[in-house]
PDB file of C-alpha atoms in Angstrom:
ATOM      1  CA  UNK A   1       2.830 -21.709  52.975  1.00 51.00           C
ATOM      2  CA  UNK A   2       0.079 -19.920  54.878  1.00 67.00           C
ATOM      3  CA  UNK A   3       0.614 -17.668  57.889  1.00 73.00           C
ATOM      4  CA  UNK A   4       0.666 -19.292  61.321  1.00 79.00           C
ATOM      5  CA  UNK A   5       1.796 -18.719  64.888  1.00 82.00           C
ATOM      6  CA  UNK A   6       5.078 -20.297  65.999  1.00 83.00           C
ATOM      7  CA  UNK A   7       5.608 -22.410  69.087  1.00 82.00           C
ATOM      8  CA  UNK A   8       8.651 -21.668  71.269  1.00 86.00           C
ATOM      9  CA  UNK A   9      10.638 -24.567  69.809  1.00 84.00           C
ATOM     10  CA  UNK A  10       9.831 -24.050  66.070  1.00 83.00           C
ATOM     11  CA  UNK A  11      12.567 -23.694  63.448  1.00 79.00           C
ATOM     12  CA  UNK A  12      12.571 -20.495  61.368  1.00 82.00           C
ATOM     13  CA  UNK A  13      14.268 -19.902  58.023  1.00 78.00           C
ATOM     14  CA  UNK A  14      12.593 -17.145  55.961  1.00 71.00           C
ATOM     15  CA  UNK A  15      14.461 -13.849  56.114  1.00 65.00           C
ATOM     16  CA  UNK A  16      12.651 -10.533  55.927  1.00 62.00           C
ATOM     17  CA  UNK A  17      11.776  -9.300  52.454  1.00 62.00           C
ATOM     18  CA  UNK A  18      11.145  -5.712  53.573  1.00 70.00           C
ATOM     19  CA  UNK A  19      12.230  -3.193  50.953  1.00 80.00           C
ATOM     20  CA  UNK A  20      12.087   0.599  51.149  1.00 89.00           C
ATOM     21  CA  UNK A  21      10.311   1.884  48.044  1.00 91.00           C
ATOM     22  CA  UNK A  22      11.644   4.918  46.150  1.00 93.00           C
ATOM     23  CA  UNK A  23       9.873   8.211  46.856  1.00 94.00           C
ATOM     24  CA  UNK A  24       7.006   8.928  44.502  1.00 94.00           C
ATOM     25  CA  UNK A  25       3.288   8.648  43.802  1.00 95.00           C
ATOM     26  CA  UNK A  26       1.733   5.211  44.242  1.00 95.00           C
ATOM     27  CA  UNK A  27      -1.608   3.495  43.802  1.00 96.00           C
ATOM     28  CA  UNK A  28      -2.868   2.053  47.052  1.00 97.00           C
ATOM     29  CA  UNK A  29      -5.438  -0.352  48.472  1.00 97.00           C
ATOM     30  CA  UNK A  30      -6.687  -0.303  52.055  1.00 98.00           C
ATOM     31  CA  UNK A  31      -6.091  -3.827  53.394  1.00 97.00           C
ATOM     32  CA  UNK A  32      -7.213  -3.448  57.025  1.00 97.00           C
ATOM     33  CA  UNK A  33      -7.329  -1.105  59.987  1.00 95.00           C
ATOM     34  CA  UNK A  34      -6.852  -1.361  63.736  1.00 97.00           C
ATOM     35  CA  UNK A  35      -8.304   0.787  66.492  1.00 97.00           C
ATOM     36  CA  UNK A  36      -5.591   2.124  68.798  1.00 97.00           C
ATOM     37  CA  UNK A  37      -4.861   4.931  71.232  1.00 97.00           C
ATOM     38  CA  UNK A  38      -2.207   7.656  71.021  1.00 96.00           C
ATOM     39  CA  UNK A  39      -0.828   8.409  74.493  1.00 97.00           C
ATOM     40  CA  UNK A  40       0.082  11.959  73.548  1.00 95.00           C
ATOM     41  CA  UNK A  41       3.277  13.670  72.431  1.00 96.00           C
ATOM     42  CA  UNK A  42       4.813  17.122  72.262  1.00 96.00           C
ATOM     43  CA  UNK A  43       2.808  17.827  69.087  1.00 95.00           C
ATOM     44  CA  UNK A  44      -0.499  16.060  69.771  1.00 95.00           C
ATOM     45  CA  UNK A  45      -2.504  15.369  72.940  1.00 96.00           C
ATOM     46  CA  UNK A  46      -3.885  11.891  73.742  1.00 97.00           C
ATOM     47  CA  UNK A  47      -6.558  10.689  71.303  1.00 97.00           C
ATOM     48  CA  UNK A  48      -7.863   7.663  69.447  1.00 97.00           C
ATOM     49  CA  UNK A  49      -6.114   6.646  66.245  1.00 97.00           C
ATOM     50  CA  UNK A  50      -6.801   4.372  63.302  1.00 97.00           C
ATOM     51  CA  UNK A  51      -3.795   2.369  62.131  1.00 97.00           C
ATOM     52  CA  UNK A  52      -4.462   1.868  58.434  1.00 98.00           C
ATOM     53  CA  UNK A  53      -2.798  -1.085  56.686  1.00 97.00           C
ATOM     54  CA  UNK A  54      -2.182   0.344  53.216  1.00 97.00           C
ATOM     55  CA  UNK A  55      -0.715  -1.663  50.351  1.00 96.00           C
ATOM     56  CA  UNK A  56       1.107   0.613  47.885  1.00 96.00           C
ATOM     57  CA  UNK A  57       2.315  -0.464  44.448  1.00 92.00           C
ATOM     58  CA  UNK A  58       3.939   0.955  41.353  1.00 87.00           C
ATOM     59  CA  UNK A  59       3.003  -2.117  39.334  1.00 86.00           C
ATOM     60  CA  UNK A  60       6.364  -3.808  39.880  1.00 87.00           C
ATOM     61  CA  UNK A  61       6.958  -3.475  43.611  1.00 87.00           C
ATOM     62  CA  UNK A  62       4.434  -3.699  46.427  1.00 90.00           C
ATOM     63  CA  UNK A  63       4.767  -2.860  50.099  1.00 92.00           C
ATOM     64  CA  UNK A  64       2.309  -2.624  52.999  1.00 93.00           C
ATOM     65  CA  UNK A  65       2.625   0.484  55.156  1.00 95.00           C
ATOM     66  CA  UNK A  66       1.083   1.299  58.519  1.00 96.00           C
ATOM     67  CA  UNK A  67      -0.377   4.804  58.406  1.00 97.00           C
ATOM     68  CA  UNK A  68      -1.721   6.443  61.579  1.00 97.00           C
ATOM     69  CA  UNK A  69      -4.788   8.649  61.321  1.00 97.00           C
ATOM     70  CA  UNK A  70      -5.147  10.500  64.605  1.00 97.00           C
ATOM     71  CA  UNK A  71      -8.729  11.285  65.571  1.00 97.00           C
ATOM     72  CA  UNK A  72      -8.125  14.856  66.667  1.00 96.00           C
ATOM     73  CA  UNK A  73      -9.132  18.263  65.334  1.00 96.00           C
ATOM     74  CA  UNK A  74      -5.440  19.090  64.676  1.00 96.00           C
ATOM     75  CA  UNK A  75      -5.330  16.319  62.048  1.00 96.00           C
ATOM     76  CA  UNK A  76      -8.850  16.676  60.650  1.00 96.00           C
ATOM     77  CA  UNK A  77      -7.464  17.765  57.269  1.00 96.00           C
ATOM     78  CA  UNK A  78      -5.517  14.509  56.852  1.00 96.00           C
ATOM     79  CA  UNK A  79      -8.573  12.457  57.838  1.00 97.00           C
ATOM     80  CA  UNK A  80     -10.681  14.326  55.257  1.00 96.00           C
ATOM     81  CA  UNK A  81      -7.957  13.868  52.607  1.00 96.00           C
ATOM     82  CA  UNK A  82      -7.898  10.124  53.303  1.00 97.00           C
ATOM     83  CA  UNK A  83     -11.656   9.692  52.876  1.00 97.00           C
ATOM     84  CA  UNK A  84     -11.611  11.955  49.792  1.00 97.00           C
ATOM     85  CA  UNK A  85      -8.848   9.842  48.226  1.00 97.00           C
ATOM     86  CA  UNK A  86     -10.798   6.589  48.594  1.00 97.00           C
ATOM     87  CA  UNK A  87     -13.948   8.186  47.183  1.00 96.00           C
ATOM     88  CA  UNK A  88     -16.031   8.018  50.349  1.00 97.00           C
ATOM     89  CA  UNK A  89     -16.231  11.780  50.905  1.00 96.00           C
ATOM     90  CA  UNK A  90     -16.630  14.776  48.615  1.00 93.00           C
ATOM     91  CA  UNK A  91     -14.306  17.744  49.191  1.00 89.00           C
ATOM     92  CA  UNK A  92     -15.861  20.256  51.593  1.00 90.00           C
ATOM     93  CA  UNK A  93     -18.753  18.005  52.658  1.00 93.00           C
ATOM     94  CA  UNK A  94     -19.356  16.758  56.218  1.00 93.00           C
ATOM     95  CA  UNK A  95     -18.712  13.012  56.546  1.00 94.00           C
ATOM     96  CA  UNK A  96     -19.159  10.498  59.359  1.00 96.00           C
ATOM     97  CA  UNK A  97     -15.879   8.556  59.553  1.00 97.00           C
ATOM     98  CA  UNK A  98     -16.214   4.898  58.483  1.00 97.00           C
ATOM     99  CA  UNK A  99     -12.798   3.252  58.686  1.00 97.00           C
ATOM    100  CA  UNK A 100     -14.172  -0.293  58.331  1.00 97.00           C
ATOM    101  CA  UNK A 101     -15.960   0.800  55.150  1.00 97.00           C
ATOM    102  CA  UNK A 102     -12.644   1.978  53.685  1.00 97.00           C
ATOM    103  CA  UNK A 103     -11.176  -1.554  53.635  1.00 98.00           C
ATOM    104  CA  UNK A 104     -10.809  -2.647  50.010  1.00 98.00           C
ATOM    105  CA  UNK A 105     -11.011   0.916  48.658  1.00 98.00           C
ATOM    106  CA  UNK A 106      -8.284   2.254  46.396  1.00 97.00           C
ATOM    107  CA  UNK A 107      -6.658   5.596  45.668  1.00 97.00           C
ATOM    108  CA  UNK A 108      -3.379   7.330  45.042  1.00 96.00           C
ATOM    109  CA  UNK A 109      -0.849   8.755  47.510  1.00 97.00           C
ATOM    110  CA  UNK A 110       2.596  10.302  47.837  1.00 96.00           C
ATOM    111  CA  UNK A 111       5.213   8.129  49.562  1.00 96.00           C
ATOM    112  CA  UNK A 112       8.491   9.479  50.966  1.00 96.00           C
ATOM    113  CA  UNK A 113      11.449   7.908  52.734  1.00 94.00           C
ATOM    114  CA  UNK A 114      11.592   8.680  56.457  1.00 94.00           C
ATOM    115  CA  UNK A 115      15.029   8.485  58.098  1.00 93.00           C
ATOM    116  CA  UNK A 116      15.771   8.290  61.804  1.00 88.00           C
ATOM    117  CA  UNK A 117      18.448   7.067  64.181  1.00 91.00           C
ATOM    118  CA  UNK A 118      17.699   3.708  65.789  1.00 87.00           C
ATOM    119  CA  UNK A 119      18.484   2.724  69.375  1.00 90.00           C
ATOM    120  CA  UNK A 120      21.704   1.139  68.109  1.00 90.00           C
ATOM    121  CA  UNK A 121      22.859   4.476  66.604  1.00 91.00           C
ATOM    122  CA  UNK A 122      22.370   3.318  63.006  1.00 91.00           C
ATOM    123  CA  UNK A 123      20.440   5.338  60.450  1.00 92.00           C
ATOM    124  CA  UNK A 124      17.157   3.597  59.675  1.00 90.00           C
ATOM    125  CA  UNK A 125      14.743   4.099  56.765  1.00 92.00           C
ATOM    126  CA  UNK A 126      11.082   3.370  56.151  1.00 92.00           C
ATOM    127  CA  UNK A 127       8.345   4.591  53.869  1.00 94.00           C
ATOM    128  CA  UNK A 128       5.730   7.077  54.973  1.00 95.00           C
ATOM    129  CA  UNK A 129       2.628   8.462  53.269  1.00 97.00           C
ATOM    130  CA  UNK A 130       2.635  12.258  53.328  1.00 97.00           C
ATOM    131  CA  UNK A 131      -0.292  13.017  51.027  1.00 97.00           C
ATOM    132  CA  UNK A 132      -3.499  11.440  49.757  1.00 97.00           C
ATOM    133  CA  UNK A 133      -4.639  12.643  46.332  1.00 96.00           C
ATOM    134  CA  UNK A 134      -8.260  13.391  45.513  1.00 93.00           C
ATOM    135  CA  UNK A 135      -9.526  11.111  42.727  1.00 89.00           C
ATOM    136  CA  UNK A 136      -9.649  13.960  40.171  1.00 80.00           C
ATOM    137  CA  UNK A 137      -6.107  15.001  41.089  1.00 69.00           C
ATOM    138  CA  UNK A 138      -4.780  11.437  40.843  1.00 57.00           C
ATOM    139  CA  UNK A 139      -6.129  11.033  37.303  1.00 58.00           C
ATOM    140  CA  UNK A 140      -4.428  14.189  35.956  1.00 57.00           C
ATOM    141  CA  UNK A 141      -1.364  13.547  33.774  1.00 56.00           C
ATOM    142  CA  UNK A 142       1.940  14.361  35.448  1.00 55.00           C
ATOM    143  CA  UNK A 143       3.030  16.276  32.342  1.00 48.00           C
ATOM    144  CA  UNK A 144       1.635  19.189  30.374  1.00 49.00           C
ATOM    145  CA  UNK A 145       0.140  17.915  27.091  1.00 53.00           C
ATOM    146  CA  UNK A 146       1.874  19.424  24.034  1.00 54.00           C
ATOM    147  CA  UNK A 147       5.018  20.480  25.909  1.00 49.00           C
ATOM    148  CA  UNK A 148       7.367  17.738  24.812  1.00 47.00           C
TER     149      UNK A 148
END
């Protein structure tokens, strides 16, 4: 069944299939992005932000994560790491941000489990990307050859 909007009187039946993935390194594909605005917080003043829709997979499980890239000098390193990871920027080189051009690109990232307390007092969990790997880094083996 394809996606559609519901009317107020529609019947619903499909439960959520959301699953928190284990922490680890995952391949990813950029599915979409949205332009948004960050109203400011204790750590970061108001600024534009790109909400990246990133599909991560380990080959067996797949999940789509929202990842905020804040367009501010405090987070410039994460923006550079993102564009490096998808192969649009070379490390250390100036680059004009092109979020629309990143849609469909692939790379590798580190995913962790973020825990917080919900409004109902229950402990909640979700996945969060904490690092984007440069293409050369992502292709390195995670073991030392000859050290079995």
